[in-house]
Coordinates of C-alpha atoms and ligand atoms in Angstrom, one line a residue:
M2 CA 0.0 0.0 0.0
I3 CA 1.5 3.4 -1.0
S4 CA 0.8 6.9 0.3
I5 CA -1.5 9.3 -1.4
Q6 CA 1.4 11.7 -2.2
N7 CA 3.5 8.9 -3.7
A8 CA 0.5 7.6 -5.8
L9 CA -0.1 11.1 -7.1
E10 CA 3.5 11.6 -8.0
I11 CA 3.6 8.3 -9.9
I12 CA 0.4 9.2 -11.8
L13 CA 1.6 12.7 -12.7
E14 CA 5.0 11.4 -13.8
E15 CA 3.2 9.0 -16.2
T16 CA 0.8 11.6 -17.5
K17 CA 1.8 13.0 -20.9
L18 CA 0.5 16.1 -22.6
Q19 CA -2.2 15.5 -25.2
P20 CA -1.5 16.4 -28.8
T21 CA -2.6 19.9 -29.8
Q22 CA -5.7 20.7 -31.8
E23 CA -6.9 23.9 -33.5
V24 CA -10.4 24.9 -32.4
G25 CA -12.7 27.9 -32.9
I26 CA -12.2 30.4 -30.1
L27 CA -15.6 29.9 -28.5
E28 CA -14.8 26.2 -28.3
A29 CA -11.5 27.0 -26.6
S30 CA -13.1 28.5 -23.6
G31 CA -11.7 27.0 -20.3
Y32 CA -9.0 25.0 -22.1
I33 CA -5.3 25.6 -21.9
L34 CA -3.7 27.6 -24.8
A35 CA -1.0 25.5 -26.6
Q36 CA 0.5 28.4 -28.6
D37 CA 1.8 31.9 -28.0
I38 CA -0.4 34.6 -29.4
F39 CA 1.2 37.7 -30.8
S40 CA -0.7 40.8 -31.8
K41 CA -1.1 41.2 -35.5
D42 CA -2.4 44.7 -35.0
T43 CA -1.9 47.9 -33.0
L44 CA -4.8 48.5 -30.5
P45 CA -6.4 50.9 -30.7
P46 CA -5.4 51.3 -34.4
F47 CA -6.1 55.1 -34.2
N48 CA -6.5 57.8 -31.6
K49 CA -10.0 57.2 -30.4
S50 CA -12.5 59.4 -28.6
A51 CA -13.4 58.0 -25.1
M52 CA -16.5 60.2 -24.9
D53 CA -19.3 61.8 -26.9
G54 CA -18.0 65.4 -27.2
Y55 CA -16.0 67.9 -29.3
A56 CA -12.5 67.4 -30.5
Y57 CA -10.2 70.4 -31.1
N58 CA -6.6 71.5 -30.8
M59 CA -6.2 73.3 -27.5
D60 CA -2.9 75.0 -28.6
K61 CA -4.4 76.4 -31.8
A62 CA -7.7 77.5 -30.4
N63 CA -7.8 81.3 -30.7
D64 CA -10.1 81.7 -27.9
T65 CA -10.4 78.5 -25.8
K66 CA -14.0 79.5 -24.8
T67 CA -15.7 79.6 -28.2
L68 CA -15.2 77.1 -31.1
K69 CA -16.9 76.7 -34.4
V70 CA -18.2 73.2 -35.1
V71 CA -17.3 72.2 -38.7
A72 CA -18.3 68.5 -38.9
L73 CA -19.7 65.5 -37.1
V74 CA -17.6 62.4 -36.8
K75 CA -19.3 59.2 -35.8
A76 CA -17.7 55.9 -34.9
G77 CA -16.6 54.1 -38.1
D78 CA -16.1 57.5 -40.0
Y79 CA -12.9 59.5 -40.5
Y80 CA -12.4 63.3 -40.6
E81 CA -9.5 63.9 -43.1
K82 CA -9.2 67.7 -43.1
E83 CA -7.0 69.9 -41.0
L84 CA -8.8 71.8 -38.2
N85 CA -8.1 75.5 -38.3
P86 CA -7.5 77.5 -35.2
G87 CA -10.9 78.0 -33.4
E88 CA -12.5 75.0 -35.1
A89 CA -13.9 71.8 -33.5
V90 CA -15.6 68.6 -34.7
K91 CA -18.5 67.0 -32.9
I92 CA -17.2 63.5 -32.1
M93 CA -18.9 60.3 -30.9
T94 CA -17.4 57.7 -28.5
G95 CA -15.2 55.3 -30.4
A96 CA -14.7 57.7 -33.4
P97 CA -11.2 58.6 -34.6
V98 CA -9.9 61.9 -33.3
P99 CA -8.8 64.0 -36.2
A100 CA -5.0 64.2 -36.5
S101 CA -5.0 67.9 -35.9
A102 CA -6.9 67.7 -32.6
D103 CA -5.4 67.0 -29.2
T104 CA -8.3 67.1 -26.8
V105 CA -11.9 66.0 -26.5
I106 CA -14.3 67.8 -24.3
E107 CA -17.5 66.1 -23.2
I108 CA -20.9 67.3 -24.5
E109 CA -22.0 68.0 -20.9
K110 CA -19.2 70.5 -20.4
V111 CA -20.1 72.9 -23.3
K112 CA -23.0 75.0 -24.3
A113 CA -24.0 74.3 -27.9
E114 CA -25.5 77.2 -30.0
K115 CA -26.1 76.6 -33.7
D116 CA -22.7 75.9 -35.2
T117 CA -20.6 77.0 -32.2
I118 CA -19.9 75.7 -28.7
I119 CA -19.0 77.6 -25.6
I120 CA -16.8 75.8 -23.2
E121 CA -18.3 76.0 -19.7
S122 CA -16.0 73.7 -17.7
P123 CA -12.5 73.5 -19.3
V124 CA -10.7 70.2 -19.5
K125 CA -7.0 69.4 -19.6
K126 CA -5.1 69.0 -22.9
G127 CA -5.2 65.4 -24.0
S128 CA -8.4 64.6 -22.2
N129 CA -10.7 61.8 -23.3
I130 CA -8.5 60.3 -26.0
I131 CA -7.5 56.6 -26.0
F132 CA -4.2 56.9 -27.9
K133 CA -3.1 54.6 -30.8
G134 CA -1.2 51.6 -29.5
E135 CA -2.0 52.4 -25.8
E136 CA -3.4 48.8 -25.3
L137 CA -1.1 46.8 -27.7
V138 CA 1.4 47.3 -30.4
S139 CA 1.7 45.0 -33.4
G140 CA 4.1 42.1 -32.5
D141 CA 3.4 42.2 -28.7
L142 CA 3.1 38.8 -26.9
V143 CA -0.6 38.9 -25.9
L144 CA -1.3 35.4 -24.5
E145 CA 1.2 32.8 -23.5
T146 CA 1.2 29.0 -23.9
G147 CA -0.2 27.4 -20.8
K148 CA -2.8 30.1 -20.0
Q149 CA -6.3 28.9 -19.3
I150 CA -8.5 30.6 -21.8
T151 CA -11.1 33.0 -20.2
P152 CA -14.0 34.9 -21.9
A153 CA -11.8 38.0 -21.9
D154 CA -9.1 36.1 -23.8
I155 CA -11.7 35.0 -26.3
G156 CA -12.8 38.7 -26.9
L157 CA -9.1 39.7 -27.2
L158 CA -8.5 37.0 -29.8
A159 CA -11.5 38.2 -31.7
S160 CA -10.1 41.8 -31.5
L161 CA -6.9 40.6 -33.0
G162 CA -8.4 38.6 -35.8
Y163 CA -7.8 35.1 -34.5
P164 CA -10.8 32.9 -35.3
K165 CA -9.0 29.7 -34.2
V166 CA -6.4 28.8 -31.6
S167 CA -4.4 25.8 -30.6
I168 CA -5.3 23.9 -27.4
Y169 CA -4.3 20.6 -25.8
K170 CA -6.9 18.2 -27.2
P171 CA -9.3 17.0 -24.5
P172 CA -8.8 13.3 -23.9
T173 CA -11.5 10.7 -24.4
V174 CA -12.0 8.8 -21.1
A175 CA -13.6 5.4 -21.2
C176 CA -16.0 4.8 -18.3
L177 CA -16.3 1.1 -17.5
V178 CA -18.4 -0.2 -14.7
T179 CA -18.5 -3.9 -13.6
G180 CA -20.9 -6.0 -11.6
D181 CA -23.7 -8.5 -12.1
E182 CA -25.7 -6.6 -9.5
L183 CA -26.0 -3.5 -11.8
V184 CA -29.0 -2.6 -13.9
D185 CA -29.4 0.5 -16.0
I186 CA -31.1 3.8 -15.1
D187 CA -34.4 2.8 -16.8
Q188 CA -34.8 -0.6 -15.2
E189 CA -36.6 -1.8 -12.1
I190 CA -34.5 -3.2 -9.3
S191 CA -35.3 -6.8 -8.9
K192 CA -33.9 -9.0 -6.1
G193 CA -30.2 -8.4 -5.4
K194 CA -29.9 -5.7 -8.1
I195 CA -29.1 -2.0 -7.8
R196 CA -29.0 0.7 -10.4
N197 CA -25.7 1.7 -11.9
C198 CA -24.8 5.2 -10.7
N199 CA -21.0 5.3 -11.2
T200 CA -21.1 5.7 -15.0
Y201 CA -23.2 8.8 -14.5
T202 CA -21.1 10.3 -11.7
L203 CA -17.9 9.6 -13.8
E204 CA -19.3 11.2 -16.9
A205 CA -20.4 14.2 -14.9
M206 CA -17.0 14.6 -13.3
I207 CA -15.2 14.2 -16.6
N208 CA -17.5 16.7 -18.3
Q209 CA -16.9 19.2 -15.5
I210 CA -13.2 19.3 -16.3
K211 CA -14.0 19.5 -20.1
A212 CA -12.5 16.1 -21.0
L213 CA -14.7 13.7 -23.1
P214 CA -16.4 10.8 -21.3
V215 CA -17.2 7.7 -23.3
A216 CA -19.7 5.5 -21.5
F217 CA -19.5 1.7 -22.1
D218 CA -22.3 -0.8 -21.4
I219 CA -22.3 -2.3 -17.9
I220 CA -19.8 -5.2 -17.8
P221 CA -21.0 -8.4 -16.1
D222 CA -18.7 -10.3 -13.7
D223 CA -17.2 -12.3 -16.5
K224 CA -13.5 -12.1 -17.0
E225 CA -13.5 -12.7 -20.8
V226 CA -16.1 -10.0 -21.4
L227 CA -14.2 -7.6 -19.1
K228 CA -10.9 -8.4 -21.0
A229 CA -12.5 -7.7 -24.4
T230 CA -14.1 -4.5 -23.1
V231 CA -10.8 -3.3 -21.6
L232 CA -8.9 -4.0 -24.9
K233 CA -11.7 -2.2 -26.8
A234 CA -11.4 0.8 -24.4
F235 CA -7.6 0.9 -24.8
E236 CA -8.0 0.8 -28.6
T237 CA -10.6 3.6 -28.8
C238 CA -10.0 6.0 -25.9
D239 CA -7.1 8.0 -24.4
F240 CA -7.7 7.2 -20.8
I241 CA -9.6 4.4 -19.1
V242 CA -11.4 4.6 -15.7
S243 CA -13.2 1.5 -14.3
T244 CA -15.2 1.0 -11.1
G245 CA -15.8 -2.2 -9.2
G246 CA -14.2 -5.5 -9.4
A247 CA -11.1 -4.0 -7.7
S248 CA -11.0 -5.8 -4.4
V249 CA -10.2 -9.4 -3.3
G250 CA -13.6 -11.1 -4.0
D251 CA -14.1 -14.1 -6.3
F252 CA -15.4 -11.9 -9.1
D253 CA -12.9 -9.0 -8.8
F254 CA -11.1 -9.5 -12.1
V255 CA -9.8 -6.0 -13.1
L256 CA -6.3 -6.5 -11.9
E257 CA -6.1 -10.0 -13.3
V258 CA -7.2 -8.8 -16.7
L259 CA -4.7 -6.0 -16.7
E260 CA -1.9 -8.5 -15.8
E261 CA -3.1 -10.9 -18.5
I262 CA -3.0 -8.3 -21.3
G263 CA 0.5 -7.3 -20.2
A264 CA -0.2 -3.9 -18.7
E265 CA 2.5 -2.3 -16.6
I266 CA 1.0 -2.2 -13.1
K267 CA 2.3 0.8 -11.2
F268 CA 0.5 0.3 -7.9
T269 CA -2.5 -1.6 -6.6
K270 CA -3.4 -0.1 -3.2
V271 CA -3.3 3.4 -1.7
A272 CA -3.5 4.3 2.0
I273 CA -6.7 6.4 1.5
K274 CA -10.2 5.8 3.0
P275 CA -12.4 5.6 1.1
G276 CA -10.7 4.3 -2.1
K277 CA -8.0 1.9 -1.0
P278 CA -8.1 -0.7 -3.8
I279 CA -6.9 1.5 -6.6
T280 CA -4.9 0.0 -9.4
F281 CA -3.0 2.3 -11.7
A282 CA -1.6 0.8 -14.9
K283 CA -0.1 1.7 -18.2
Y284 CA -0.7 -0.1 -21.5
N285 CA 0.4 1.0 -25.0
N286 CA 1.3 4.4 -23.4
K287 CA -2.3 4.9 -22.2
L288 CA -3.3 5.1 -18.5
F289 CA -5.8 2.9 -16.7
F290 CA -7.3 3.8 -13.3
S291 CA -9.1 0.9 -11.7
L292 CA -11.3 2.5 -8.9
P293 CA -13.3 0.6 -6.3
G294 CA -17.0 0.2 -6.9
N295 CA -18.4 2.1 -3.9
P296 CA -19.8 5.4 -5.2
M297 CA -18.2 7.5 -2.5
S298 CA -14.8 5.9 -3.2
V299 CA -15.2 6.6 -6.9
I300 CA -15.7 10.3 -6.2
T301 CA -12.8 10.5 -3.7
A302 CA -10.4 8.6 -6.0
F303 CA -11.4 10.5 -9.1
E304 CA -10.9 13.9 -7.4
Q305 CA -7.6 13.0 -5.8
F306 CA -6.0 11.0 -8.6
V307 CA -7.8 11.0 -12.0
K308 CA -8.7 14.7 -12.2
P309 CA -5.1 15.9 -11.7
S310 CA -4.0 13.5 -14.3
L311 CA -6.6 14.5 -16.9
R312 CA -6.1 18.2 -16.2
Q313 CA -2.3 17.8 -16.6
S314 CA -2.8 16.0 -19.9
M315 CA -4.7 19.1 -21.1
G316 CA -1.9 21.4 -20.1
N317 CA -3.2 22.5 -16.7
M318 CA 0.0 22.2 -14.6
T319 CA -1.5 24.0 -11.5
M320 CA -2.2 21.8 -8.5
E321 CA -5.0 24.1 -7.3
H322 CA -7.5 21.2 -7.5
V323 CA -5.5 19.2 -4.8
E324 CA -4.5 22.1 -2.6
T325 CA -6.0 22.2 0.9
I326 CA -7.1 24.9 3.3
P327 CA -7.3 24.8 7.1
M328 CA -10.8 24.1 8.4
K329 CA -12.0 24.1 12.0
I330 CA -13.9 21.1 13.2
G331 CA -17.5 22.0 14.0
D332 CA -18.4 18.8 15.8
G333 CA -16.0 16.1 17.0
F334 CA -15.9 12.4 15.9
K335 CA -13.8 9.3 16.3
L336 CA -11.9 7.5 13.6
R337 CA -10.0 4.2 13.3
K338 CA -6.2 4.5 12.8
G339 CA -4.9 3.4 9.5
R340 CA -5.4 5.0 6.1
T341 CA -5.7 8.8 5.6
K342 CA -9.4 9.5 5.9
Y343 CA -11.5 11.7 3.7
I344 CA -14.5 12.9 5.7
F345 CA -17.3 14.5 3.7
V346 CA -18.4 17.7 5.4
N347 CA -20.5 20.8 5.1
V348 CA -18.5 24.0 5.5
E349 CA -19.8 27.3 6.9
K350 CA -17.7 30.4 6.6
V351 CA -17.7 32.4 9.9
G352 CA -15.5 35.5 9.7
D353 CA -12.2 34.3 8.3
E354 CA -12.7 30.7 9.4
Y355 CA -14.1 27.7 7.6
I356 CA -16.1 25.5 10.1
A357 CA -16.6 21.9 8.9
Y358 CA -19.5 19.8 10.1
N359 CA -19.7 16.1 9.6
T360 CA -22.6 15.5 7.2
S361 CA -23.6 11.9 8.0
S362 CA -22.4 8.3 7.7
Q363 CA -19.1 8.0 6.0
C364 CA -19.8 4.6 4.7
S365 CA -18.3 4.5 1.2
N366 CA -21.4 3.1 -0.3
H367 CA -23.5 6.2 0.6
L368 CA -23.8 8.7 -2.2
M369 CA -26.4 10.7 -0.1
T370 CA -23.6 11.8 2.2
V371 CA -21.6 13.2 -0.7
S372 CA -24.7 14.8 -2.1
K373 CA -25.2 16.7 1.2
S374 CA -21.5 17.8 1.4
D375 CA -19.5 20.5 -0.2
A376 CA -16.0 19.6 1.1
V377 CA -13.8 16.9 2.4
L378 CA -11.6 17.0 5.5
I379 CA -8.3 15.1 5.1
I380 CA -7.4 13.5 8.4
P381 CA -3.9 12.0 8.8
E382 CA -3.7 8.2 9.3
N383 CA -2.5 8.4 13.0
I384 CA -5.4 10.5 14.3
E385 CA -8.2 8.7 16.1
D386 CA -9.9 11.7 17.9
V387 CA -11.1 14.6 15.9
N388 CA -12.3 17.2 18.4
K389 CA -14.5 20.2 18.1
G390 CA -12.3 23.3 17.5
D391 CA -9.3 21.2 16.1
I392 CA -7.9 22.5 12.8
H393 CA -7.5 20.0 9.9
N394 CA -6.9 20.5 6.2
G395 CA -9.7 20.1 3.8
R396 CA -10.8 21.1 0.3
F397 CA -14.0 21.9 -1.5
I398 CA -15.2 19.2 -3.8
F399 CA -16.2 19.4 -7.5
K400 CA -14.1 22.5 -8.0
Ligands
LIG24 N1 -12.1 -9.0 2.3 C1 -12.0 -7.8 1.9 N2 -13.1 -7.2 1.3 C2 -13.1 -6.0 0.9 C3 -11.9 -5.2 1.0 C4 -10.8 -5.8 1.6 O1 -9.7 -5.2 1.7 N3 -10.9 -7.1 2.0 N4 -12.0 -3.9 0.7 C5 -13.3 -3.2 0.8 C6 -13.2 -1.9 0.2 S1 -12.3 -0.8 1.1 C7 -13.8 -1.6 -0.9 S2 -13.8 0.1 -1.4 C8 -14.6 -2.5 -1.7 C9 -14.2 -2.4 -3.2 O2 -14.7 -3.4 -3.9 P1 -14.8 -3.5 -5.4 O3 -14.0 -2.5 -6.1 O4 -14.5 -4.9 -5.8 O5 -16.3 -3.1 -5.7 P2 -17.5 -4.0 -5.8 O6 -17.5 -5.1 -4.8 O7 -17.8 -4.2 -7.2 O8 -18.6 -2.9 -5.3 C10 -18.5 -2.3 -4.0 C11 -19.9 -1.7 -3.7 O9 -20.2 -0.7 -4.6 C12 -21.4 -1.1 -5.4 N5 -21.2 -0.7 -6.8 C13 -20.3 -1.1 -7.6 N6 -20.4 -0.6 -8.8 C14 -21.4 0.3 -8.8 C15 -22.1 1.1 -9.7 N7 -21.6 1.2 -11.0 N8 -23.1 1.8 -9.3 C16 -23.6 1.8 -8.0 N9 -23.0 1.0 -7.1 C17 -22.0 0.2 -7.5 C18 -21.5 -2.5 -5.3 O10 -22.8 -3.0 -5.5 C19 -21.0 -2.8 -3.9 O11 -22.0 -2.5 -2.9 O12 -14.3 -3.8 -1.3 C20 -14.4 -4.0 0.1 N10 -14.2 -5.4 0.3
MOO25 O1 -11.6 2.0 0.3 MO1 -13.1 1.5 0.5 O2 -13.3 2.7 -0.7 O3 -12.9 2.3 2.0 O4 -14.7 1.6 1.1

């Protein structure tokens, strides 16, 4: 049995970057940029008025109080002529400021009379102009490889004339579930049967991080069927996650199948509760995560091990999704020594503190407990008594 930290290190060491792919900028939202983006243009491309007002040359104005309005320039137009001393153009927000003007005064600050304006509240020279190249100059590095693409970046890419960008291709992730007890969502539960939930939880978690789940049919407790399905999954998908058949029972075949096909087994047990019987293997350069069948164990193991790997494969090198914050225990409880325990809790923020309340039974079969929780506490293996007011690390789930 290896430690959580050690298991994560092995997984991340084996996780390779996905190939890159060009996608439309809207599709790129939330993914990691796989190219540097340089500005092809200067922004703004011209001196631009920041206000609806009047543009004039303060130095050349004969009398800075009264100006003759000689034209109207709206956004999208261009005033070519030279302004004579004492002349102004009426100008709209976003319109190019004539080359011979150096200042824009807002409409509210003048009194307009026929073709003239009288300045009532003077402004400083250079006011209300967004100068050419103030934001970006052609050739500037705008977005760097490795940046997570935000809506602002998408707008910026559009401003710069980039309809497509390169991202790390989201991996396809096979979701395999095993067990003779499982029936599908639309079936009645006859004696001894339960409905399959793990496929759906897995798909939802994979979707949430913008990878691509591929759901396979429920696999019965039949080693040959399991082997054929595992081989098919390796052939057609980039990553494989299975649930169930991971322990020491007579019908727990996942590890056996991986060994029989010649996969490289990296580890088979992690000191984590829930989620101990996790096998991590590599076959044809693809990664296989065999998770236990208990629904709470699936979520714990996915969040702690699978998610960091999938994210890293898509270029997200930050470890923010496994970082923890200190939480104060709201109500005490007892634990058995042994593996590091993940306790599902509800967190309340009081002042600067996060107070964690145990939600209910921590039985790894109970999905209800996870549904009622928004965080997990991570309690070190040697701790038996968790007392009200103690501080332990934890993290919010599904982030
Ligand atoms: N003698 C031992 N028995 C067990 C050990 C052990 O060390 N020695 N470990 C226990 C632990 S811890 C876990 S976790 C489980 C893991 O067992 P499996 O991975 O083989 O999972 P299953 O037996 O197939 O299922 C466990 C549990 O979860 C239910 N399940 C499975 N798949 C689904 C699904 N897709 N949707 C909903 N529910 C599912 C299944 O019916 C079982 O109740 O082993 C312990 N045993
Ligand atoms: O490791 Mo199991 O997932 O504790 O119940």
